[in-house]
Amino acid sequence: MFAIKLIKNKQYPLEIPENITVKHGDMVIVLTEKGEEVSQAFLVPPQVESILVRKRIPSIQLIRVMTSEDMQIYEEIKQMEIQGYKDCLELIKQHNLQMNLIQCKYTFDRRKVTFYYTAPERVDFRNLLKDLTKVLKRVRIDLKHIGVRDETSLCGGNGLCGRPFCCCTFKRQFDSVNIKLAHDQSMPITPSKISGTCGRLLCCLNYEYKNYIETAKEMVPIGSGVMTIEGVGKVCALNILTNHVSVKLADGKIKDFPSDKVEMINTEVNIEIDTNNSRYKYASMQQTDEHIDIKQFEDDRNSSTGNI
């Protein structure tokens, strides 16, 4: 099976007519709902092929393998996209519209051009559209409002982990992410550690969350009185990754013990602990910057529109 990748690197099986021969790496012209588009054909491994078949991913019709003349036209279209972006950006400034232009994309047949933009609120771009039709003639113009997460998946890049963004490789739908996920996993509550390029909380905070919660259920709860090899104390923090508990002893010292080496007791332990900083923690947990409203990094209606 051959496949192609379209916007957001989503893979689609390629429907190849019998009279056309395709090789791995060929640049091809395909027919999509937007019109004629350019992509690169590649052979699909059997494991991926079975997934595409199982998920019933619709196939994309191949028009032809690109010729040298097509490649020349494609280069001209790239220049048209650059110029179209500049023209639209200038008109946005003239109309003083609160919108951030992200990308200008032409179809290969040059019958349609799409402008992707983000905006904090709904934008009345009717006058902008009128001016665009005067500059870009004999082409259908489409203005699409997308979210900041969509913007990142459209532009691509590498995350904090050093790998390409999940949203432009394998992730197709955005799950809701809130600050509780970071708290419960003891992430350092600082924007540079828990937010992505999109300015929202990292999507990967969802990936291991259930494991943290299930592991925490097997450990002694925070605030419980326990008996340790060094005496009675009270659990003030859990370290999920190492399966250790931090215990505040009667002398005020805080020490870590393996969770299976402490025994919960029913007797009331008169030791004060700071419950505000006693959630699940990493050993090197950092303090929250009190001057930053962390809520602004949570998802809102402008995080993702799916309008790509």
PDB file of N, CA and C in Angstrom, residues 55-147:
ATOM      1  N   LYS A  55      -9.108   1.158  10.812  1.00  0.00           N
ATOM      2  CA  LYS A  55      -9.784   2.417  11.138  1.00  0.00           C
ATOM      3  C   LYS A  55     -10.579   2.982   9.966  1.00  0.00           C
ATOM      4  N   ARG A  56     -10.525   2.277   8.843  1.00  0.00           N
ATOM      5  CA  ARG A  56     -11.281   2.680   7.654  1.00  0.00           C
ATOM      6  C   ARG A  56     -10.985   4.116   7.241  1.00  0.00           C
ATOM      7  N   ILE A  57      -9.708   4.443   7.227  1.00  0.00           N
ATOM      8  CA  ILE A  57      -9.296   5.762   6.767  1.00  0.00           C
ATOM      9  C   ILE A  57      -9.600   5.887   5.280  1.00  0.00           C
ATOM     10  N   PRO A  58     -10.353   6.905   4.866  1.00  0.00           N
ATOM     11  CA  PRO A  58     -10.724   7.024   3.446  1.00  0.00           C
ATOM     12  C   PRO A  58      -9.497   7.238   2.566  1.00  0.00           C
ATOM     13  N   SER A  59      -9.513   6.632   1.404  1.00  0.00           N
ATOM     14  CA  SER A  59      -8.389   6.758   0.477  1.00  0.00           C
ATOM     15  C   SER A  59      -8.487   8.053  -0.324  1.00  0.00           C
ATOM     16  N   ILE A  60      -7.347   8.520  -0.798  1.00  0.00           N
ATOM     17  CA  ILE A  60      -7.263   9.740  -1.606  1.00  0.00           C
ATOM     18  C   ILE A  60      -6.916   9.343  -3.041  1.00  0.00           C
ATOM     19  N   GLN A  61      -7.642   9.929  -3.972  1.00  0.00           N
ATOM     20  CA  GLN A  61      -7.452   9.570  -5.377  1.00  0.00           C
ATOM     21  C   GLN A  61      -6.199  10.232  -5.955  1.00  0.00           C
ATOM     22  N   LEU A  62      -5.377   9.432  -6.600  1.00  0.00           N
ATOM     23  CA  LEU A  62      -4.189   9.936  -7.290  1.00  0.00           C
ATOM     24  C   LEU A  62      -4.571  10.453  -8.667  1.00  0.00           C
ATOM     25  N   ILE A  63      -4.116  11.653  -8.995  1.00  0.00           N
ATOM     26  CA  ILE A  63      -4.329  12.203 -10.329  1.00  0.00           C
ATOM     27  C   ILE A  63      -3.164  11.832 -11.239  1.00  0.00           C
ATOM     28  N   ARG A  64      -1.953  12.125 -10.778  1.00  0.00           N
ATOM     29  CA  ARG A  64      -0.768  11.758 -11.560  1.00  0.00           C
ATOM     30  C   ARG A  64       0.480  11.985 -10.725  1.00  0.00           C
ATOM     31  N   VAL A  65       1.545  11.353 -11.166  1.00  0.00           N
ATOM     32  CA  VAL A  65       2.861  11.628 -10.600  1.00  0.00           C
ATOM     33  C   VAL A  65       3.351  12.935 -11.209  1.00  0.00           C
ATOM     34  N   MET A  66       3.951  13.780 -10.381  1.00  0.00           N
ATOM     35  CA  MET A  66       4.345  15.105 -10.859  1.00  0.00           C
ATOM     36  C   MET A  66       5.471  15.025 -11.879  1.00  0.00           C
ATOM     37  N   THR A  67       5.329  15.836 -12.913  1.00  0.00           N
ATOM     38  CA  THR A  67       6.358  15.964 -13.937  1.00  0.00           C
ATOM     39  C   THR A  67       7.253  17.151 -13.612  1.00  0.00           C
ATOM     40  N   SER A  68       8.277  17.357 -14.415  1.00  0.00           N
ATOM     41  CA  SER A  68       9.164  18.506 -14.221  1.00  0.00           C
ATOM     42  C   SER A  68       8.391  19.812 -14.392  1.00  0.00           C
ATOM     43  N   GLU A  69       7.408  19.815 -15.330  1.00  0.00           N
ATOM     44  CA  GLU A  69       6.579  21.013 -15.519  1.00  0.00           C
ATOM     45  C   GLU A  69       5.723  21.268 -14.276  1.00  0.00           C
ATOM     46  N   ASP A  70       5.195  20.175 -13.689  1.00  0.00           N
ATOM     47  CA  ASP A  70       4.388  20.314 -12.465  1.00  0.00           C
ATOM     48  C   ASP A  70       5.235  20.862 -11.318  1.00  0.00           C
ATOM     49  N   MET A  71       6.468  20.398 -11.215  1.00  0.00           N
ATOM     50  CA  MET A  71       7.348  20.865 -10.152  1.00  0.00           C
ATOM     51  C   MET A  71       7.628  22.355 -10.302  1.00  0.00           C
ATOM     52  N   GLN A  72       7.739  22.815 -11.542  1.00  0.00           N
ATOM     53  CA  GLN A  72       7.964  24.237 -11.781  1.00  0.00           C
ATOM     54  C   GLN A  72       6.746  25.048 -11.354  1.00  0.00           C
ATOM     55  N   ILE A  73       5.557  24.520 -11.689  1.00  0.00           N
ATOM     56  CA  ILE A  73       4.318  25.185 -11.264  1.00  0.00           C
ATOM     57  C   ILE A  73       4.222  25.212  -9.739  1.00  0.00           C
ATOM     58  N   TYR A  74       4.622  24.107  -9.102  1.00  0.00           N
ATOM     59  CA  TYR A  74       4.574  24.012  -7.646  1.00  0.00           C
ATOM     60  C   TYR A  74       5.462  25.065  -6.996  1.00  0.00           C
ATOM     61  N   GLU A  75       6.641  25.304  -7.572  1.00  0.00           N
ATOM     62  CA  GLU A  75       7.528  26.343  -7.053  1.00  0.00           C
ATOM     63  C   GLU A  75       6.902  27.719  -7.214  1.00  0.00           C
ATOM     64  N   GLU A  76       6.192  27.931  -8.327  1.00  0.00           N
ATOM     65  CA  GLU A  76       5.506  29.215  -8.543  1.00  0.00           C
ATOM     66  C   GLU A  76       4.395  29.404  -7.508  1.00  0.00           C
ATOM     67  N   ILE A  77       3.711  28.307  -7.188  1.00  0.00           N
ATOM     68  CA  ILE A  77       2.632  28.383  -6.202  1.00  0.00           C
ATOM     69  C   ILE A  77       3.184  28.748  -4.828  1.00  0.00           C
ATOM     70  N   LYS A  78       4.343  28.212  -4.490  1.00  0.00           N
ATOM     71  CA  LYS A  78       4.968  28.563  -3.207  1.00  0.00           C
ATOM     72  C   LYS A  78       5.235  30.061  -3.124  1.00  0.00           C
ATOM     73  N   GLN A  79       5.680  30.637  -4.225  1.00  0.00           N
ATOM     74  CA  GLN A  79       5.910  32.077  -4.256  1.00  0.00           C
ATOM     75  C   GLN A  79       4.597  32.845  -4.163  1.00  0.00           C
ATOM     76  N   MET A  80       3.543  32.314  -4.782  1.00  0.00           N
ATOM     77  CA  MET A  80       2.216  32.934  -4.681  1.00  0.00           C
ATOM     78  C   MET A  80       1.721  32.919  -3.242  1.00  0.00           C
ATOM     79  N   GLU A  81       2.012  31.839  -2.525  1.00  0.00           N
ATOM     80  CA  GLU A  81       1.584  31.750  -1.130  1.00  0.00           C
ATOM     81  C   GLU A  81       2.308  32.783  -0.274  1.00  0.00           C
ATOM     82  N   ILE A  82       3.587  32.974  -0.537  1.00  0.00           N
ATOM     83  CA  ILE A  82       4.353  33.983   0.210  1.00  0.00           C
ATOM     84  C   ILE A  82       3.794  35.376  -0.048  1.00  0.00           C
ATOM     85  N   GLN A  83       3.520  35.665  -1.320  1.00  0.00           N
ATOM     86  CA  GLN A  83       2.989  36.985  -1.670  1.00  0.00           C
ATOM     87  C   GLN A  83       1.571  37.166  -1.133  1.00  0.00           C
ATOM     88  N   GLY A  84       0.768  36.097  -1.218  1.00  0.00           N
ATOM     89  CA  GLY A  84      -0.595  36.167  -0.694  1.00  0.00           C
ATOM     90  C   GLY A  84      -0.618  36.415   0.799  1.00  0.00           C
ATOM     91  N   TYR A  85       0.307  35.791   1.507  1.00  0.00           N
ATOM     92  CA  TYR A  85       0.422  36.012   2.954  1.00  0.00           C
ATOM     93  C   TYR A  85       0.744  37.476   3.237  1.00  0.00           C
ATOM     94  N   LYS A  86       1.686  38.030   2.495  1.00  0.00           N
ATOM     95  CA  LYS A  86       2.082  39.427   2.697  1.00  0.00           C
ATOM     96  C   LYS A  86       0.923  40.371   2.395  1.00  0.00           C
ATOM     97  N   ASP A  87       0.206  40.110   1.295  1.00  0.00           N
ATOM     98  CA  ASP A  87      -0.921  40.968   0.919  1.00  0.00           C
ATOM     99  C   ASP A  87      -2.014  40.935   1.973  1.00  0.00           C
ATOM    100  N   CYS A  88      -2.336  39.732   2.454  1.00  0.00           N
ATOM    101  CA  CYS A  88      -3.392  39.599   3.460  1.00  0.00           C
ATOM    102  C   CYS A  88      -2.968  40.247   4.770  1.00  0.00           C
ATOM    103  N   LEU A  89      -1.722  40.085   5.144  1.00  0.00           N
ATOM    104  CA  LEU A  89      -1.219  40.675   6.381  1.00  0.00           C
ATOM    105  C   LEU A  89      -1.309  42.195   6.332  1.00  0.00           C
ATOM    106  N   GLU A  90      -0.988  42.773   5.196  1.00  0.00           N
ATOM    107  CA  GLU A  90      -1.052  44.225   5.034  1.00  0.00           C
ATOM    108  C   GLU A  90      -2.493  44.719   5.136  1.00  0.00           C
ATOM    109  N   LEU A  91      -3.428  43.971   4.547  1.00  0.00           N
ATOM    110  CA  LEU A  91      -4.840  44.369   4.604  1.00  0.00           C
ATOM    111  C   LEU A  91      -5.393  44.231   6.026  1.00  0.00           C
ATOM    112  N   ILE A  92      -4.933  43.238   6.751  1.00  0.00           N
ATOM    113  CA  ILE A  92      -5.356  43.068   8.145  1.00  0.00           C
ATOM    114  C   ILE A  92      -4.933  44.280   8.971  1.00  0.00           C
ATOM    115  N   LYS A  93      -3.723  44.758   8.725  1.00  0.00           N
ATOM    116  CA  LYS A  93      -3.230  45.937   9.436  1.00  0.00           C
ATOM    117  C   LYS A  93      -4.035  47.180   9.051  1.00  0.00           C
ATOM    118  N   GLN A  94      -4.367  47.302   7.775  1.00  0.00           N
ATOM    119  CA  GLN A  94      -5.140  48.459   7.313  1.00  0.00           C
ATOM    120  C   GLN A  94      -6.523  48.501   7.954  1.00  0.00           C
ATOM    121  N   HIS A  95      -7.135  47.342   8.114  1.00  0.00           N
ATOM    122  CA  HIS A  95      -8.479  47.277   8.706  1.00  0.00           C
ATOM    123  C   HIS A  95      -8.426  47.171  10.226  1.00  0.00           C
ATOM    124  N   ASN A  96      -7.220  47.128  10.782  1.00  0.00           N
ATOM    125  CA  ASN A  96      -7.032  47.081  12.236  1.00  0.00           C
ATOM    126  C   ASN A  96      -7.821  45.927  12.872  1.00  0.00           C
ATOM    127  N   LEU A  97      -7.682  44.761  12.288  1.00  0.00           N
ATOM    128  CA  LEU A  97      -8.397  43.590  12.784  1.00  0.00           C
ATOM    129  C   LEU A  97      -7.549  42.838  13.806  1.00  0.00           C
ATOM    130  N   GLN A  98      -8.198  42.354  14.856  1.00  0.00           N
ATOM    131  CA  GLN A  98      -7.512  41.600  15.906  1.00  0.00           C
ATOM    132  C   GLN A  98      -7.452  40.128  15.516  1.00  0.00           C
ATOM    133  N   MET A  99      -6.577  39.824  14.568  1.00  0.00           N
ATOM    134  CA  MET A  99      -6.405  38.447  14.117  1.00  0.00           C
ATOM    135  C   MET A  99      -4.944  38.214  13.750  1.00  0.00           C
ATOM    136  N   ASN A 100      -4.478  37.018  14.012  1.00  0.00           N
ATOM    137  CA  ASN A 100      -3.094  36.660  13.764  1.00  0.00           C
ATOM    138  C   ASN A 100      -3.031  35.696  12.584  1.00  0.00           C
ATOM    139  N   LEU A 101      -2.536  36.167  11.451  1.00  0.00           N
ATOM    140  CA  LEU A 101      -2.474  35.347  10.248  1.00  0.00           C
ATOM    141  C   LEU A 101      -1.395  34.282  10.405  1.00  0.00           C
ATOM    142  N   ILE A 102      -1.760  33.037  10.137  1.00  0.00           N
ATOM    143  CA  ILE A 102      -0.845  31.908  10.344  1.00  0.00           C
ATOM    144  C   ILE A 102      -0.260  31.401   9.032  1.00  0.00           C
ATOM    145  N   GLN A 103      -1.108  31.168   8.059  1.00  0.00           N
ATOM    146  CA  GLN A 103      -0.620  30.523   6.845  1.00  0.00           C
ATOM    147  C   GLN A 103      -1.524  30.829   5.656  1.00  0.00           C
ATOM    148  N   CYS A 104      -0.916  30.870   4.481  1.00  0.00           N
ATOM    149  CA  CYS A 104      -1.642  31.017   3.216  1.00  0.00           C
ATOM    150  C   CYS A 104      -1.378  29.755   2.405  1.00  0.00           C
ATOM    151  N   LYS A 105      -2.441  29.092   1.961  1.00  0.00           N
ATOM    152  CA  LYS A 105      -2.289  27.812   1.270  1.00  0.00           C
ATOM    153  C   LYS A 105      -3.124  27.775  -0.003  1.00  0.00           C
ATOM    154  N   TYR A 106      -2.445  27.597  -1.161  1.00  0.00           N
ATOM    155  CA  TYR A 106      -3.123  27.444  -2.452  1.00  0.00           C
ATOM    156  C   TYR A 106      -3.280  25.964  -2.785  1.00  0.00           C
ATOM    157  N   THR A 107      -4.367  25.636  -3.487  1.00  0.00           N
ATOM    158  CA  THR A 107      -4.465  24.321  -4.096  1.00  0.00           C
ATOM    159  C   THR A 107      -3.610  24.326  -5.366  1.00  0.00           C
ATOM    160  N   PHE A 108      -3.239  23.137  -5.848  1.00  0.00           N
ATOM    161  CA  PHE A 108      -2.352  23.068  -7.007  1.00  0.00           C
ATOM    162  C   PHE A 108      -3.008  23.630  -8.257  1.00  0.00           C
ATOM    163  N   ASP A 109      -4.329  23.495  -8.368  1.00  0.00           N
ATOM    164  CA  ASP A 109      -5.014  24.041  -9.539  1.00  0.00           C
ATOM    165  C   ASP A 109      -5.219  25.555  -9.447  1.00  0.00           C
ATOM    166  N   ARG A 110      -4.804  26.132  -8.321  1.00  0.00           N
ATOM    167  CA  ARG A 110      -4.879  27.581  -8.100  1.00  0.00           C
ATOM    168  C   ARG A 110      -6.305  28.131  -8.188  1.00  0.00           C
ATOM    169  N   ARG A 111      -7.258  27.285  -7.877  1.00  0.00           N
ATOM    170  CA  ARG A 111      -8.655  27.713  -7.873  1.00  0.00           C
ATOM    171  C   ARG A 111      -9.118  28.152  -6.486  1.00  0.00           C
ATOM    172  N   LYS A 112      -8.351  27.778  -5.468  1.00  0.00           N
ATOM    173  CA  LYS A 112      -8.750  28.107  -4.100  1.00  0.00           C
ATOM    174  C   LYS A 112      -7.531  28.460  -3.268  1.00  0.00           C
ATOM    175  N   VAL A 113      -7.663  29.481  -2.428  1.00  0.00           N
ATOM    176  CA  VAL A 113      -6.620  29.844  -1.489  1.00  0.00           C
ATOM    177  C   VAL A 113      -7.247  29.943  -0.098  1.00  0.00           C
ATOM    178  N   THR A 114      -6.579  29.357   0.879  1.00  0.00           N
ATOM    179  CA  THR A 114      -7.084  29.339   2.249  1.00  0.00           C
ATOM    180  C   THR A 114      -6.136  30.098   3.157  1.00  0.00           C
ATOM    181  N   PHE A 115      -6.700  31.004   3.952  1.00  0.00           N
ATOM    182  CA  PHE A 115      -5.922  31.747   4.946  1.00  0.00           C
ATOM    183  C   PHE A 115      -6.331  31.251   6.333  1.00  0.00           C
ATOM    184  N   TYR A 116      -5.360  30.762   7.080  1.00  0.00           N
ATOM    185  CA  TYR A 116      -5.609  30.304   8.445  1.00  0.00           C
ATOM    186  C   TYR A 116      -5.190  31.396   9.422  1.00  0.00           C
ATOM    187  N   TYR A 117      -6.032  31.661  10.412  1.00  0.00           N
ATOM    188  CA  TYR A 117      -5.719  32.701  11.387  1.00  0.00           C
ATOM    189  C   TYR A 117      -6.253  32.327  12.763  1.00  0.00           C
ATOM    190  N   THR A 118      -5.645  32.908  13.795  1.00  0.00           N
ATOM    191  CA  THR A 118      -6.151  32.797  15.155  1.00  0.00           C
ATOM    192  C   THR A 118      -6.641  34.169  15.599  1.00  0.00           C
ATOM    193  N   ALA A 119      -7.568  34.175  16.541  1.00  0.00           N
ATOM    194  CA  ALA A 119      -8.116  35.437  17.048  1.00  0.00           C
ATOM    195  C   ALA A 119      -8.755  35.185  18.410  1.00  0.00           C
ATOM    196  N   PRO A 120      -8.628  36.143  19.345  1.00  0.00           N
ATOM    197  CA  PRO A 120      -9.220  35.965  20.670  1.00  0.00           C
ATOM    198  C   PRO A 120     -10.747  35.995  20.652  1.00  0.00           C
ATOM    199  N   GLU A 121     -11.304  36.708  19.682  1.00  0.00           N
ATOM    200  CA  GLU A 121     -12.750  36.814  19.560  1.00  0.00           C
ATOM    201  C   GLU A 121     -13.155  36.652  18.096  1.00  0.00           C
ATOM    202  N   ARG A 122     -14.436  36.599  17.853  1.00  0.00           N
ATOM    203  CA  ARG A 122     -14.936  36.478  16.487  1.00  0.00           C
ATOM    204  C   ARG A 122     -14.595  37.743  15.704  1.00  0.00           C
ATOM    205  N   VAL A 123     -14.145  37.563  14.460  1.00  0.00           N
ATOM    206  CA  VAL A 123     -13.688  38.689  13.639  1.00  0.00           C
ATOM    207  C   VAL A 123     -14.655  38.928  12.481  1.00  0.00           C
ATOM    208  N   ASP A 124     -15.030  40.190  12.292  1.00  0.00           N
ATOM    209  CA  ASP A 124     -15.842  40.574  11.134  1.00  0.00           C
ATOM    210  C   ASP A 124     -14.883  40.918   9.995  1.00  0.00           C
ATOM    211  N   PHE A 125     -14.658  39.966   9.098  1.00  0.00           N
ATOM    212  CA  PHE A 125     -13.667  40.172   8.046  1.00  0.00           C
ATOM    213  C   PHE A 125     -14.325  40.412   6.675  1.00  0.00           C
ATOM    214  N   ARG A 126     -15.549  40.881   6.669  1.00  0.00           N
ATOM    215  CA  ARG A 126     -16.232  41.093   5.386  1.00  0.00           C
ATOM    216  C   ARG A 126     -15.510  42.118   4.518  1.00  0.00           C
ATOM    217  N   ASN A 127     -15.093  43.212   5.108  1.00  0.00           N
ATOM    218  CA  ASN A 127     -14.365  44.228   4.330  1.00  0.00           C
ATOM    219  C   ASN A 127     -12.993  43.714   3.898  1.00  0.00           C
ATOM    220  N   LEU A 128     -12.369  42.922   4.761  1.00  0.00           N
ATOM    221  CA  LEU A 128     -11.087  42.311   4.405  1.00  0.00           C
ATOM    222  C   LEU A 128     -11.261  41.394   3.201  1.00  0.00           C
ATOM    223  N   LEU A 129     -12.342  40.631   3.205  1.00  0.00           N
ATOM    224  CA  LEU A 129     -12.595  39.698   2.105  1.00  0.00           C
ATOM    225  C   LEU A 129     -12.834  40.441   0.793  1.00  0.00           C
ATOM    226  N   LYS A 130     -13.525  41.567   0.876  1.00  0.00           N
ATOM    227  CA  LYS A 130     -13.763  42.368  -0.335  1.00  0.00           C
ATOM    228  C   LYS A 130     -12.449  42.859  -0.931  1.00  0.00           C
ATOM    229  N   ASP A 131     -11.566  43.327  -0.070  1.00  0.00           N
ATOM    230  CA  ASP A 131     -10.273  43.815  -0.558  1.00  0.00           C
ATOM    231  C   ASP A 131      -9.396  42.682  -1.084  1.00  0.00           C
ATOM    232  N   LEU A 132      -9.500  41.521  -0.459  1.00  0.00           N
ATOM    233  CA  LEU A 132      -8.722  40.380  -0.929  1.00  0.00           C
ATOM    234  C   LEU A 132      -9.155  39.945  -2.329  1.00  0.00           C
ATOM    235  N   THR A 133     -10.456  40.019  -2.598  1.00  0.00           N
ATOM    236  CA  THR A 133     -10.938  39.634  -3.925  1.00  0.00           C
ATOM    237  C   THR A 133     -10.437  40.581  -5.013  1.00  0.00           C
ATOM    238  N   LYS A 134     -10.100  41.816  -4.634  1.00  0.00           N
ATOM    239  CA  LYS A 134      -9.545  42.759  -5.600  1.00  0.00           C
ATOM    240  C   LYS A 134      -8.074  42.465  -5.894  1.00  0.00           C
ATOM    241  N   VAL A 135      -7.376  41.934  -4.863  1.00  0.00           N
ATOM    242  CA  VAL A 135      -5.955  41.633  -5.024  1.00  0.00           C
ATOM    243  C   VAL A 135      -5.748  40.254  -5.638  1.00  0.00           C
ATOM    244  N   LEU A 136      -6.502  39.282  -5.136  1.00  0.00           N
ATOM    245  CA  LEU A 136      -6.392  37.901  -5.618  1.00  0.00           C
ATOM    246  C   LEU A 136      -7.583  37.587  -6.508  1.00  0.00           C
ATOM    247  N   LYS A 137      -7.404  37.711  -7.779  1.00  0.00           N
ATOM    248  CA  LYS A 137      -8.508  37.570  -8.735  1.00  0.00           C
ATOM    249  C   LYS A 137      -8.617  36.149  -9.263  1.00  0.00           C
ATOM    250  N   ARG A 138      -9.845  35.797  -9.630  1.00  0.00           N
ATOM    251  CA  ARG A 138     -10.167  34.491 -10.222  1.00  0.00           C
ATOM    252  C   ARG A 138      -9.726  33.336  -9.334  1.00  0.00           C
ATOM    253  N   VAL A 139      -9.934  33.489  -8.042  1.00  0.00           N
ATOM    254  CA  VAL A 139      -9.616  32.426  -7.096  1.00  0.00           C
ATOM    255  C   VAL A 139     -10.610  32.485  -5.935  1.00  0.00           C
ATOM    256  N   ARG A 140     -11.027  31.330  -5.466  1.00  0.00           N
ATOM    257  CA  ARG A 140     -11.934  31.270  -4.323  1.00  0.00           C
ATOM    258  C   ARG A 140     -11.126  31.479  -3.049  1.00  0.00           C
ATOM    259  N   ILE A 141     -11.586  32.396  -2.200  1.00  0.00           N
ATOM    260  CA  ILE A 141     -10.862  32.751  -0.978  1.00  0.00           C
ATOM    261  C   ILE A 141     -11.609  32.210   0.241  1.00  0.00           C
ATOM    262  N   ASP A 142     -10.881  31.533   1.095  1.00  0.00           N
ATOM    263  CA  ASP A 142     -11.460  30.961   2.301  1.00  0.00           C
ATOM    264  C   ASP A 142     -10.649  31.410   3.510  1.00  0.00           C
ATOM    265  N   LEU A 143     -11.316  32.041   4.483  1.00  0.00           N
ATOM    266  CA  LEU A 143     -10.670  32.475   5.724  1.00  0.00           C
ATOM    267  C   LEU A 143     -11.108  31.539   6.845  1.00  0.00           C
ATOM    268  N   LYS A 144     -10.170  30.849   7.462  1.00  0.00           N
ATOM    269  CA  LYS A 144     -10.508  29.863   8.494  1.00  0.00           C
ATOM    270  C   LYS A 144      -9.926  30.265   9.855  1.00  0.00           C
ATOM    271  N   HIS A 145     -10.828  30.376  10.822  1.00  0.00           N
ATOM    272  CA  HIS A 145     -10.421  30.672  12.195  1.00  0.00           C
ATOM    273  C   HIS A 145     -10.045  29.359  12.880  1.00  0.00           C
ATOM    274  N   ILE A 146      -8.820  29.264  13.381  1.00  0.00           N
ATOM    275  CA  ILE A 146      -8.356  28.054  14.070  1.00  0.00           C
ATOM    276  C   ILE A 146      -7.899  28.421  15.477  1.00  0.00           C
ATOM    277  N   GLY A 147      -7.764  27.412  16.342  1.00  0.00           N
ATOM    278  CA  GLY A 147      -7.300  27.639  17.708  1.00  0.00           C
ATOM    279  C   GLY A 147      -5.779  27.634  17.791  1.00  0.00           C
TER     280      GLY A 147
END
